[in-house]
Short mmCIF file of C-alpha atoms and ligand atoms in Angstrom, two decimals:
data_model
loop_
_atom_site.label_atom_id
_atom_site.label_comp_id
_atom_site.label_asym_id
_atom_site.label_seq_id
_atom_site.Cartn_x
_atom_site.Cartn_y
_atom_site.Cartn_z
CA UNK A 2 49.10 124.73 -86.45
CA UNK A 3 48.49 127.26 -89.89
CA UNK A 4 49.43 126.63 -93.18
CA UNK A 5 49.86 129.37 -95.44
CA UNK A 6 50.07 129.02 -99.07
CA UNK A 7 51.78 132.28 -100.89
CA UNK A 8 50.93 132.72 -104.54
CA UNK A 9 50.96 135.04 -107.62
CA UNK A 10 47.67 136.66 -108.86
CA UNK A 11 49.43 138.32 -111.89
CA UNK A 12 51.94 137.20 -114.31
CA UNK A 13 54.93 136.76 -111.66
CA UNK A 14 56.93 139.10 -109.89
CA UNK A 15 54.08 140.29 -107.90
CA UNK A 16 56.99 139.98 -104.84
CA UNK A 17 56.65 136.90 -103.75
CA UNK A 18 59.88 136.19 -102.52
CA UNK A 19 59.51 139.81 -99.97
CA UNK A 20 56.58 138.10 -98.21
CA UNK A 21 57.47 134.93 -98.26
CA UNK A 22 60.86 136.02 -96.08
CA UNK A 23 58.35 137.73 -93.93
CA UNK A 24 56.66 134.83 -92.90
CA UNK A 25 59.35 132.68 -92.71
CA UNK A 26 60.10 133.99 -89.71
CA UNK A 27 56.86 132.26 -88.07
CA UNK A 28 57.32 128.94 -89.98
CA UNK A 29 58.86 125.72 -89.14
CA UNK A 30 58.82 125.14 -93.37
CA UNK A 31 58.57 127.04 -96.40
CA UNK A 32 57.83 124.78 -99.40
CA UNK A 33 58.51 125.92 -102.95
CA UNK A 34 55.94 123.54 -104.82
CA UNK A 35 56.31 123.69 -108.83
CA UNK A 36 58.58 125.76 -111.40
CA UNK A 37 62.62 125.85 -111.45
CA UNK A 38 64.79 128.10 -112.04
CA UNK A 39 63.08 130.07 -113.98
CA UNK A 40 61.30 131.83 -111.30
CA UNK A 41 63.55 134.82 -109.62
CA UNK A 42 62.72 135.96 -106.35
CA UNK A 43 64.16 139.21 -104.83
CA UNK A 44 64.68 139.39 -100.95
CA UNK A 45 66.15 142.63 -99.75
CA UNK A 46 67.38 142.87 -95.95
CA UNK A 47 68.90 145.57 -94.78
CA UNK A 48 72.10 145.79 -96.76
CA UNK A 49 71.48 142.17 -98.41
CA UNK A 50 69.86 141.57 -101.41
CA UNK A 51 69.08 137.35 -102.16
CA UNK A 52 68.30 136.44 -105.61
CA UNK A 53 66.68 132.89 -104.78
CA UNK A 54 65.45 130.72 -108.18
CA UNK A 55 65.04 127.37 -106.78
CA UNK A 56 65.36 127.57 -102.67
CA UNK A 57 62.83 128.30 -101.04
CA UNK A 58 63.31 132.40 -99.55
CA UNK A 59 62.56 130.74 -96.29
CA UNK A 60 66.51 129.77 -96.26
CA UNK A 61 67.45 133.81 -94.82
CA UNK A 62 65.81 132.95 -91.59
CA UNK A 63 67.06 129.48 -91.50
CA UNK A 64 63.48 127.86 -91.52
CA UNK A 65 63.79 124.19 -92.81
CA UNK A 66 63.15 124.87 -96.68
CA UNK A 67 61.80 122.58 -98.84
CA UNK A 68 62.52 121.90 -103.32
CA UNK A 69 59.21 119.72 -103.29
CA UNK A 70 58.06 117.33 -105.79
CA UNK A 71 56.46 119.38 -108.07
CA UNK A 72 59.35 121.11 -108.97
CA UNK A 73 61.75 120.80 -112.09
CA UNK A 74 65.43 120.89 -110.72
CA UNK A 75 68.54 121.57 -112.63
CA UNK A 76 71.01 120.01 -110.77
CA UNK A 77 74.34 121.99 -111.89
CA UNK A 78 72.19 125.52 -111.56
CA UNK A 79 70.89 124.67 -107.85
CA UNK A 80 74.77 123.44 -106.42
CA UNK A 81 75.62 127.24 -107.83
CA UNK A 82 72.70 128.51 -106.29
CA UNK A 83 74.09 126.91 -102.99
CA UNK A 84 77.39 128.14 -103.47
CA UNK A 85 76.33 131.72 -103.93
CA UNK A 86 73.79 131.08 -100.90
CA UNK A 87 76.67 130.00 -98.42
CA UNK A 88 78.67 132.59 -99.80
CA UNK A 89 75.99 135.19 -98.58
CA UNK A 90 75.88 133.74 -94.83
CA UNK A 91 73.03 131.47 -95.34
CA UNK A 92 72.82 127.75 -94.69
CA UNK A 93 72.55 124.57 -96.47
CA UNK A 94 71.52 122.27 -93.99
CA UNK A 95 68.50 123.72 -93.82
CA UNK A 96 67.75 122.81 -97.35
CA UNK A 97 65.72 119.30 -98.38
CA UNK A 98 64.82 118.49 -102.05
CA UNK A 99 62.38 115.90 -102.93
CA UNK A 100 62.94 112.63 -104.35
CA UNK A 101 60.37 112.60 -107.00
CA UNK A 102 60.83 116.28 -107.91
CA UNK A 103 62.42 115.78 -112.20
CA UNK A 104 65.64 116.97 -113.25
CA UNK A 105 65.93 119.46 -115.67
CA UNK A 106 68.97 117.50 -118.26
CA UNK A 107 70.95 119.43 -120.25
CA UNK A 108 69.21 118.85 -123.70
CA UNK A 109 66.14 120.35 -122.17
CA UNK A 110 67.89 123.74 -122.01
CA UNK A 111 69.03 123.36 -125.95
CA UNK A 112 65.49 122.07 -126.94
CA UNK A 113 63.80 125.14 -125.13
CA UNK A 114 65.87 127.43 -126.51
CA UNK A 115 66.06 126.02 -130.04
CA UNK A 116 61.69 126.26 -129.74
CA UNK A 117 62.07 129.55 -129.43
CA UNK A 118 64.17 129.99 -132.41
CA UNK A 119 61.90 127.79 -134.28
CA UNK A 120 58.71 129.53 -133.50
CA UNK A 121 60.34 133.33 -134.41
CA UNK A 122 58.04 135.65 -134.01
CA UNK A 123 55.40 133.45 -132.15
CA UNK A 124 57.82 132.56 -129.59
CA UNK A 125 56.70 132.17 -125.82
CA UNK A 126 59.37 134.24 -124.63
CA UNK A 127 60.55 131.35 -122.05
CA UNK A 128 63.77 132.11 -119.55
CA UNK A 129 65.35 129.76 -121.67
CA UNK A 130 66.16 127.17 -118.88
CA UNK A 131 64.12 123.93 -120.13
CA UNK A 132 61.00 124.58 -117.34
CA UNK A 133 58.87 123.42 -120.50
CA UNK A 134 60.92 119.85 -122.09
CA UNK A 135 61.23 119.08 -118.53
CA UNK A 136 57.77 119.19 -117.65
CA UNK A 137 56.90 117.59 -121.06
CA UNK A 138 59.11 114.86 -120.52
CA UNK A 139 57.59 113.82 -116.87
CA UNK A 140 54.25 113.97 -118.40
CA UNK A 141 55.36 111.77 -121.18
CA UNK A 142 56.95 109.29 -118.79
CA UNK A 143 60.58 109.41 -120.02
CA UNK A 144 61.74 112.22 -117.22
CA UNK A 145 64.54 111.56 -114.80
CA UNK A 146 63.96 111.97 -110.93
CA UNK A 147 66.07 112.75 -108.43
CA UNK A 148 65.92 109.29 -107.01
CA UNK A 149 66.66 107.66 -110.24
CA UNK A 150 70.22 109.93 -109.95
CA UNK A 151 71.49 107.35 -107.38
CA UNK A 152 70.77 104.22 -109.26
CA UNK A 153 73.09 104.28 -111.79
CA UNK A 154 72.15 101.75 -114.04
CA UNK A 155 68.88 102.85 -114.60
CA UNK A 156 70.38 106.55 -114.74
CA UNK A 157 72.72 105.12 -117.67
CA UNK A 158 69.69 103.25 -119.52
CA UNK A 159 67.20 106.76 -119.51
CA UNK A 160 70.05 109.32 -120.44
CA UNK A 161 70.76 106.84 -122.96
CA UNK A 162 67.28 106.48 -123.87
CA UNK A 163 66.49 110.47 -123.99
CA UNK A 164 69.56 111.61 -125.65
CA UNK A 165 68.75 109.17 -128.96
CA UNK A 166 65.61 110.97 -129.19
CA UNK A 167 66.92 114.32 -128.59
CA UNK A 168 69.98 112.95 -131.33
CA UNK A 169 67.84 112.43 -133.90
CA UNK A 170 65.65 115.81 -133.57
CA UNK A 171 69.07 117.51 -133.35
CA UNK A 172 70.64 116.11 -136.35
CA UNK A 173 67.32 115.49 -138.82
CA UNK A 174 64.89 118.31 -137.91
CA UNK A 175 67.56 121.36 -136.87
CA UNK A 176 70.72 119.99 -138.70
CA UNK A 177 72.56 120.73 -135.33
CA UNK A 178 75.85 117.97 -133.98
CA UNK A 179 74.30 115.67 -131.74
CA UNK A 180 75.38 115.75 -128.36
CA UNK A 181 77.37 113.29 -126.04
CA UNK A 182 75.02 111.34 -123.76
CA UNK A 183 78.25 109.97 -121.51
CA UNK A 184 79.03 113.19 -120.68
CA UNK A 185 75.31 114.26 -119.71
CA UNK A 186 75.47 110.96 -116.90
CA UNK A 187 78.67 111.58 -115.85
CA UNK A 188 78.06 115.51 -114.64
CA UNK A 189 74.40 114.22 -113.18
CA UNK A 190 76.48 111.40 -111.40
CA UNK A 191 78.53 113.90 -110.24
CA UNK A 192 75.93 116.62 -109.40
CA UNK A 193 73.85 113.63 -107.78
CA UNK A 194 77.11 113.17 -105.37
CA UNK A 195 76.64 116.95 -103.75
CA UNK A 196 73.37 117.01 -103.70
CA UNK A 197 73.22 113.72 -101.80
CA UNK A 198 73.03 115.21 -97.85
CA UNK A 199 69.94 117.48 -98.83
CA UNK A 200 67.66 114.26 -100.49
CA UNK A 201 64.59 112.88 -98.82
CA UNK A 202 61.06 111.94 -99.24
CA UNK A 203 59.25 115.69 -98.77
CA UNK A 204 55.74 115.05 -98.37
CA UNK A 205 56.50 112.68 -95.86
CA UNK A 206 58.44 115.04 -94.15
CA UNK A 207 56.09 117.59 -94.46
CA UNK A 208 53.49 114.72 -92.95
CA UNK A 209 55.48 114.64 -89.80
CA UNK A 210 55.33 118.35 -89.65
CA UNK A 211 51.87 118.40 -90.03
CA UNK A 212 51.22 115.74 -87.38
CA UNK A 213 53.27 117.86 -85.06
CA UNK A 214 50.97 121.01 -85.50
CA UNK A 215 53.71 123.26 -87.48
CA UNK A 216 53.23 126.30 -89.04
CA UNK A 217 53.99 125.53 -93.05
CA UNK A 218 54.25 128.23 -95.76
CA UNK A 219 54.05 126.97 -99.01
CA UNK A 220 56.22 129.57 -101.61
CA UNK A 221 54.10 130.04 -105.24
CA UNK A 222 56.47 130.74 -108.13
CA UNK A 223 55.11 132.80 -110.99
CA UNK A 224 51.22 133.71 -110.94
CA UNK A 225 48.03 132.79 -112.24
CA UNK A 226 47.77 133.98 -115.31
CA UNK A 227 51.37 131.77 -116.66
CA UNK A 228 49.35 128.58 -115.45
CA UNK A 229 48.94 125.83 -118.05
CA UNK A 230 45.67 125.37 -117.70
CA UNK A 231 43.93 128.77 -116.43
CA UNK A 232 47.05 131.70 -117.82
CA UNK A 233 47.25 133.15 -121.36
CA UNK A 234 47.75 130.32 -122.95
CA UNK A 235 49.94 128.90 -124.69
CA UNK A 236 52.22 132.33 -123.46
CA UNK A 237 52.52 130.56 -119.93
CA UNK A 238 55.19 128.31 -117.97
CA UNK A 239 54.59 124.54 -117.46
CA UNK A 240 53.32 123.93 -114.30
CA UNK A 241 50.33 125.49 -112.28
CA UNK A 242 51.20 127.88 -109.60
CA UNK A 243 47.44 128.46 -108.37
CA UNK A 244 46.94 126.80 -104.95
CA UNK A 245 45.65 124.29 -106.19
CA UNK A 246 49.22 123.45 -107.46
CA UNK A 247 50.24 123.48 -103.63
CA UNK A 248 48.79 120.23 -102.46
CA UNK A 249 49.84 118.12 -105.71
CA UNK A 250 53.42 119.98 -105.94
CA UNK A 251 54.19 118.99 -102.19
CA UNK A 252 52.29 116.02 -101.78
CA UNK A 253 50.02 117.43 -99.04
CA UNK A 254 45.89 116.96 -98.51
CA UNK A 255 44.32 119.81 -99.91
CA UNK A 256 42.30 119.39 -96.40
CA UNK A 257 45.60 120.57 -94.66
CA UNK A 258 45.62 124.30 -96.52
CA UNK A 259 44.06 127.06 -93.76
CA UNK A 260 45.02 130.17 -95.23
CA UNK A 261 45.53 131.39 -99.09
CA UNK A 262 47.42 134.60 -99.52
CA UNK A 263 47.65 136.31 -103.02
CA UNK A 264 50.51 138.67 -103.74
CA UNK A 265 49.00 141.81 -106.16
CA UNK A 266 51.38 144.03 -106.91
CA UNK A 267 49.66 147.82 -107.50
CA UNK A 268 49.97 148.04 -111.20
CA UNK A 269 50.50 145.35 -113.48
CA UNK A 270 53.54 144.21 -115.02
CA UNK A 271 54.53 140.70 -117.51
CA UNK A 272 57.62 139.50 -119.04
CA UNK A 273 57.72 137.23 -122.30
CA UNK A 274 55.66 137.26 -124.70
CA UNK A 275 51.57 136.89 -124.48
CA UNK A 276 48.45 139.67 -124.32
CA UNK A 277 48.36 142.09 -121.82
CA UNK A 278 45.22 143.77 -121.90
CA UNK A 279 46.24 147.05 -119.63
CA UNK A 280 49.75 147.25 -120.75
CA UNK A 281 51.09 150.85 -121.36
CA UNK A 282 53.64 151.25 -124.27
CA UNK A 283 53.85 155.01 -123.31
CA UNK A 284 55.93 156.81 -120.73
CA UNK A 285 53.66 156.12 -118.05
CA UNK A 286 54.56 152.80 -118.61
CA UNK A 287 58.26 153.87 -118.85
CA UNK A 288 58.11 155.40 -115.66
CA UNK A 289 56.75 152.48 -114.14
CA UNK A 290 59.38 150.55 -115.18
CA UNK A 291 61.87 153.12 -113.56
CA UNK A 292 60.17 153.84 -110.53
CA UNK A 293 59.94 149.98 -109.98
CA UNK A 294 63.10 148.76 -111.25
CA UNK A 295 60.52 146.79 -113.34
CA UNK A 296 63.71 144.24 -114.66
CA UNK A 297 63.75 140.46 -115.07
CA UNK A 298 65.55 138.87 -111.82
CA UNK A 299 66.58 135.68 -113.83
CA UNK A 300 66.99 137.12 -117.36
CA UNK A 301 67.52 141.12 -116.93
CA UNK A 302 64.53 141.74 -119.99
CA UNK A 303 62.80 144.38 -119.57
CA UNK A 304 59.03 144.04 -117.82
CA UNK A 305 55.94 144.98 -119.42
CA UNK A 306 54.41 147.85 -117.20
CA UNK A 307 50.55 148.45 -117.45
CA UNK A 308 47.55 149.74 -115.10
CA UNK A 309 46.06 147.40 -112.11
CA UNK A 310 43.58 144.90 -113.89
CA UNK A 311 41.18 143.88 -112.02
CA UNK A 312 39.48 141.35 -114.46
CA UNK A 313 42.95 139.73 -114.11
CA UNK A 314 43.51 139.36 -110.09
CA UNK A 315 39.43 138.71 -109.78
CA UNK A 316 39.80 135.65 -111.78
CA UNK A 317 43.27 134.73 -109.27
CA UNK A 318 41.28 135.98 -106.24
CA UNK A 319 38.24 133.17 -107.73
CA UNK A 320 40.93 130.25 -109.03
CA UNK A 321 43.09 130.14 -105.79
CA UNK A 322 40.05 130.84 -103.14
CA UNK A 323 42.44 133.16 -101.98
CA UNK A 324 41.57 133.99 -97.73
CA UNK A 325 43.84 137.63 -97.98
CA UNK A 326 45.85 139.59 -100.18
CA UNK A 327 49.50 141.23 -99.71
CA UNK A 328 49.37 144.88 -102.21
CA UNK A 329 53.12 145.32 -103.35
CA UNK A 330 55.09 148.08 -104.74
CA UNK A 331 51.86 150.95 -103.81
CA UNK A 332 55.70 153.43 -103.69
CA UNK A 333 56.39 152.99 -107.03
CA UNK A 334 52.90 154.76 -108.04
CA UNK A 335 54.38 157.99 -106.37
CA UNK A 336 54.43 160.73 -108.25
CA UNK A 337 51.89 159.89 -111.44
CA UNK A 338 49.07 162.79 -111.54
CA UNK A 339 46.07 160.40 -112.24
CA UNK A 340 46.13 156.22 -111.41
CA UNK A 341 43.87 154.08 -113.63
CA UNK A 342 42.43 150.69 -112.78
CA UNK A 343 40.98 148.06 -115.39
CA UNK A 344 37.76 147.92 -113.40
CA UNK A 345 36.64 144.82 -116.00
CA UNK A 346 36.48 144.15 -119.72
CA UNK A 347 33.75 144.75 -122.09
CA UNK A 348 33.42 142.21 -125.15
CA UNK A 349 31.10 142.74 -128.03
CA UNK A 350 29.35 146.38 -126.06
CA UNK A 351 28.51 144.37 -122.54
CA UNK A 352 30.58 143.96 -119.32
CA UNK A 353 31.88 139.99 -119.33
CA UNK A 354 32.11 138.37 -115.79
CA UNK A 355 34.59 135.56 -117.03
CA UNK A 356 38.73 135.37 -117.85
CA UNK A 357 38.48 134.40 -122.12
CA UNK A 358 39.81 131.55 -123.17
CA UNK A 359 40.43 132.36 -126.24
CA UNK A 360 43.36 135.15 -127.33
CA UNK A 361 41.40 136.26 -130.52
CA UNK A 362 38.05 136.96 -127.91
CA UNK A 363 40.96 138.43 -125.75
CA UNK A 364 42.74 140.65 -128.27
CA UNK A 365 38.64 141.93 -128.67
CA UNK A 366 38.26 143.08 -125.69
CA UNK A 367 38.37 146.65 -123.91
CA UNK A 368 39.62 147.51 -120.86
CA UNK A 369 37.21 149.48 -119.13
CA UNK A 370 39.13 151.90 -116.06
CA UNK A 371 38.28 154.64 -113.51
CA UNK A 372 40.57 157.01 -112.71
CA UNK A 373 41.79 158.36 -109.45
CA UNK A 374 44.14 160.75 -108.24
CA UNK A 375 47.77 160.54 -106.99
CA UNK A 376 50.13 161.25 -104.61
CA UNK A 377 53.83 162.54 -104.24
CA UNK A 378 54.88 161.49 -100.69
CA UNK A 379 56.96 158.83 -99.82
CA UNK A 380 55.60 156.48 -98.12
CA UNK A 381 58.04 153.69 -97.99
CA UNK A 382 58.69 154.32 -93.70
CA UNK A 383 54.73 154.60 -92.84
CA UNK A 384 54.18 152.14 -91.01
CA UNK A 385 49.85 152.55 -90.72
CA UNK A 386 47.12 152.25 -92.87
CA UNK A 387 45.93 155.01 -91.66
CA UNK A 388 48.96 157.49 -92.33
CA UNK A 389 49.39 156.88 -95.91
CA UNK A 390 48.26 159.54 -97.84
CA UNK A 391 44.56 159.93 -98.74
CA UNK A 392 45.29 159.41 -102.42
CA UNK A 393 46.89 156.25 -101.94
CA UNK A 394 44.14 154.29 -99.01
CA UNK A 395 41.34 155.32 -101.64
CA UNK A 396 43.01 153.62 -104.24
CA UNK A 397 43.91 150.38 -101.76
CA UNK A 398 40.19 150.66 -100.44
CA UNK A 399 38.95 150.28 -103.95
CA UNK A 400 40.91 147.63 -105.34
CA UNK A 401 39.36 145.49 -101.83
CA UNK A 402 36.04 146.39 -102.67
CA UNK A 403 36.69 145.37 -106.64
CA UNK A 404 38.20 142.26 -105.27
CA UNK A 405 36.16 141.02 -102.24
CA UNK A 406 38.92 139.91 -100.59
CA UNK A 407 40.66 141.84 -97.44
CA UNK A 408 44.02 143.03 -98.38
CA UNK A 409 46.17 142.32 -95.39
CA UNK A 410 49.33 143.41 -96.19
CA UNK A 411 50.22 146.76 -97.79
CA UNK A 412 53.90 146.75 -98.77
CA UNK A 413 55.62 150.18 -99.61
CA UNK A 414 59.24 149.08 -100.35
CA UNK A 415 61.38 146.57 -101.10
CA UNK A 416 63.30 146.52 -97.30
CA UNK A 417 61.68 144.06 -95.04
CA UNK A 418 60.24 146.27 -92.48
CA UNK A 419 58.59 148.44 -95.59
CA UNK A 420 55.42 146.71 -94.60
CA UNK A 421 52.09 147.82 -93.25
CA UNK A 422 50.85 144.38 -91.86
CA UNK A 423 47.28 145.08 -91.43
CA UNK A 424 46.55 141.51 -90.56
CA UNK A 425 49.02 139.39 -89.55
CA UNK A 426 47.14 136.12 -90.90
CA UNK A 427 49.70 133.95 -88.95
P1 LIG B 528 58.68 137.56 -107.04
O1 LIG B 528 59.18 136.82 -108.20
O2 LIG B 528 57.18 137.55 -106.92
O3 LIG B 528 59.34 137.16 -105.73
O4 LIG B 528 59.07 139.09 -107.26
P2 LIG B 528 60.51 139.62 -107.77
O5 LIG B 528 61.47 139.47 -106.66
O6 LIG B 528 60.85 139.03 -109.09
O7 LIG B 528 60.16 141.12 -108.08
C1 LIG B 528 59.72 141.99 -107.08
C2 LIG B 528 60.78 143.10 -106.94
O8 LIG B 528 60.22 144.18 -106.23
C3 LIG B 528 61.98 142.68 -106.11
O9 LIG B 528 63.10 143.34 -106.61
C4 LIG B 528 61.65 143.14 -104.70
O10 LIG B 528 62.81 143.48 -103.95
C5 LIG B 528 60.86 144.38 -104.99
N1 LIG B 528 59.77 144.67 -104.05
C6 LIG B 528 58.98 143.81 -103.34
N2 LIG B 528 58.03 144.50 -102.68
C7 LIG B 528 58.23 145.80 -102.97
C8 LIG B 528 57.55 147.01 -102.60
O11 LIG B 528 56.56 147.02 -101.88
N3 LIG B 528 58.04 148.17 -103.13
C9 LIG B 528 59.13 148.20 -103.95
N4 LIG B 528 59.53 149.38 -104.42
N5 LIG B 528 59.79 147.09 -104.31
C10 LIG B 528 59.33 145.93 -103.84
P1 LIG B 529 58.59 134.48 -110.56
O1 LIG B 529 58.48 133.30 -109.65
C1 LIG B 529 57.64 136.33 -114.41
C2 LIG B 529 57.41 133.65 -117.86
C3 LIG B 529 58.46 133.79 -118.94
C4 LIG B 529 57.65 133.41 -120.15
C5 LIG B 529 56.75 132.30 -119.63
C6 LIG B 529 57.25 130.91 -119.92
O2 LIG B 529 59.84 135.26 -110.40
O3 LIG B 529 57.35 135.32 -110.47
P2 LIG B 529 59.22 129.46 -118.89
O4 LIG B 529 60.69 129.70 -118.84
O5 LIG B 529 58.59 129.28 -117.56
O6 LIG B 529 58.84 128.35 -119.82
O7 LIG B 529 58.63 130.79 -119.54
O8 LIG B 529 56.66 132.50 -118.23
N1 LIG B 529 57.93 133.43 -116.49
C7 LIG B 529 57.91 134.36 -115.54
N2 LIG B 529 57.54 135.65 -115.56
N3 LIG B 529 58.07 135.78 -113.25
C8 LIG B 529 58.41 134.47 -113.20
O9 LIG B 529 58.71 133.85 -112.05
C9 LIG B 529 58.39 133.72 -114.38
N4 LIG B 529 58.70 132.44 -114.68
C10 LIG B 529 58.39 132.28 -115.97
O10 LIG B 529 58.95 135.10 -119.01
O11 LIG B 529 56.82 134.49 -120.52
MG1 LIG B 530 60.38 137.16 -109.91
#
């Protein structure tokens, strides 16, 4: 039996959802463990590309796939995510959502997006779908779960309860109609109806599995630096997607975790607002965002491209306790003369050995880099370490030693089998 928990070491869309599918192969579950819909996860096979938000990317190679606790669910938005899944071939019934994960309601989508609006030019730059009045609203006790959508009554009495609130901010703070909270119950009771079949308790479940000796993959959404407590804050999501997230967001023993692997991608990229230390606002950075087809999967924005930053994926590599690394998107360097990578920041003249907390000690900082040369071959069908250009395995061989962690996985393209698998872990 292995467990294998997947996460982000940068600001998301490291490509998560690519390795994830690769393992899922070898599991008997993948577990997504915290976030919503929000998070957008690209699988490409062959001519199929998946677009997953809120099931798991395990679901391609029909491994039992699991919407755990810690998630935030919007109930409408995941029975479209299942239509467009079945419409693609996949299927359902391998698809179990937890009890006690919260619903994201209706009013949390208008009260996110009506934040943003309020804070202008300090907005977060959130996706917009309510990740952050959900999570507030399970933290301050008034959230709805999934198992309170099949008692009615009590269903009736919280909507109820929420929507007054929500009513009154509406109407007295931004002079907006109030909205109807019958309507809100009556399209949960109705979502509550399909989702039904796919309902149980997950970390008991995933108990079972681990009493059996199973091989369990647990699927991070976004990346270290957008956690609550350890990311840029406040320009982060709501929930924590370092491993540590794994074990309370499924409801499993931190004892039961064998293997941590962080996904790096090459260079660096963010989307939203929020510091970015290495970010390049030139046409390198342009050409990133070309070469990678460096767009939002769940909102189209543009990314933020920048150089590798090592003071960033150190900090992930120290936070998660990560065992390996998977490198991502090393093609898309292709062609650039000269690579840079933040090596670590300097603050005040001296070399600092710690992630700031603070933005304004942030914003002071300088990104300190060493340069190394490119390469122009494509090397999205090499299949070896040991054939990729010299360029490119001095660059990977220098990002392990900055890191201290072995990189396992070198991934070249966005295909499945565009994947030098250096250790298999699993
Ligand atoms: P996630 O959110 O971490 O799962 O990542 P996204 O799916 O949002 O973004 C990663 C994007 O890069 C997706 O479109 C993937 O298909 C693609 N991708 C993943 N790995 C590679 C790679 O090694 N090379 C290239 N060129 N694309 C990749
Ligand atoms: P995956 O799983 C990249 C960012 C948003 C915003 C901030 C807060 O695909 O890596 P939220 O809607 O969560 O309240 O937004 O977090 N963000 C992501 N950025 N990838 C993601 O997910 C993200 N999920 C949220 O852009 O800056
Ligand atoms: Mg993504």
């Amino acid at each position: 039996m292995s467990t294998l928990v997947i996460v982000g070491t940068q600001w998301g869309d490291e490509g998560k959802g690519k390795i994830t599918d690769f393992y899922a192969e070898k599991a008997d579950a993948v577990v997504r463990f915290q976030g919503g819909n929000n998070a957008g996860h690209t699988v490409i096979v062959g001519e199929n590309t998946y677009k997953f938000h809120m099931i798991p990317s395990g679901i391609i190679c029909a491994t039992p796939s699991y919407i755990a606790n810690g998630m935030v669910i919007d109930p409408s938005a995941l029975i479209a995510e299942i239509e467009t899944m079945k419409k693609g071939g996949l299927h359902a019934e391998y698809l179990y959502i937890s009890n006690r994960a919260h619903i994201i309601a209706p009013y949390h989508k208008l009260i996110d997006e009506l934040n943003e609006i309020r804070l202008d030019e300090n907005k977060i730059g959130t996706t917009k779908k309510g990740i952050g009045p959900a999570y507030a609203d399970k933290v301050n006790r008034n959230g709805i779960r999934v198992c309170d959508l099949y008692e009615p009554a009590l269903l009736e009495e919280k909507v109820n309860t929420n929507v007054a609130y929500i009513n009154l901010l509406l109407t007295k703070i931004y002079h907006r109609a109030p909205i109807d909270a019958k309507e809100i119950y009556t399209q949960l009771l109705a979502d509550a109806e399909v989702l039904k079949p796919y309902v149980c308790d997950v970390s008991t479940a995933l108990d079972a599995l681990l009493k059996q000796g199973k091989n369990i993959v647990f699927e991070g959404a976004q990346g270290a630096m957008l956690d609550i407590d350890f990311g840029t804050y406040p320009y982060v999501t709501s929930s924590h997607p370092i491993s540590g997230g794994a074990t309370l967001g499924a409801g499993v023993s931190p004892k039961a975790i064998d293997y941590i692997l962080g996904i790096t991608k090459a260079y660096t990229t963010r989307v939203g607002e929020g510091p970015f230390p290495t970010e390049l606002t030139d046409e390198t950075g342009e050409y990133l965002r070309q070469q990678g087809h460096e767009f939002g999967t769940t909102t189209g924005r543009a990314r933020r491209c920048g150089w590798f930053d090592a003071a960033v994926v150190k900090y992930a590599v120290r936070l998660n306790g990560l065992t390996h690394i998977a490198l991502t998107k090393l093609d898309t360097l292709r062609g650039l003369k000269t690579i840079q990578i933040c090596t670590h920041y300097e603050w005040e003249g001296a070399a600092i050995d710690y992630y700031p907390a603070s933005l304004t000690q942030l914003a002071q900082c300088k990104a300190v880099y060493e340069t190394f040369d490119g390469w122009d071959e494509d090397i999205s069908d090499i299949k070896t370490f040991e054939e990729l250009p010299v360029n490119a395995q001095k660059y990977v061989k220098r990002l392990e030693e900055l890191l201290q962690v072995p990189i396992s996985i070198v991934s070249v393209g966005p295909q499945r089998d565009s994947t030098i698998i250096i250790d298999p872990i699993l």
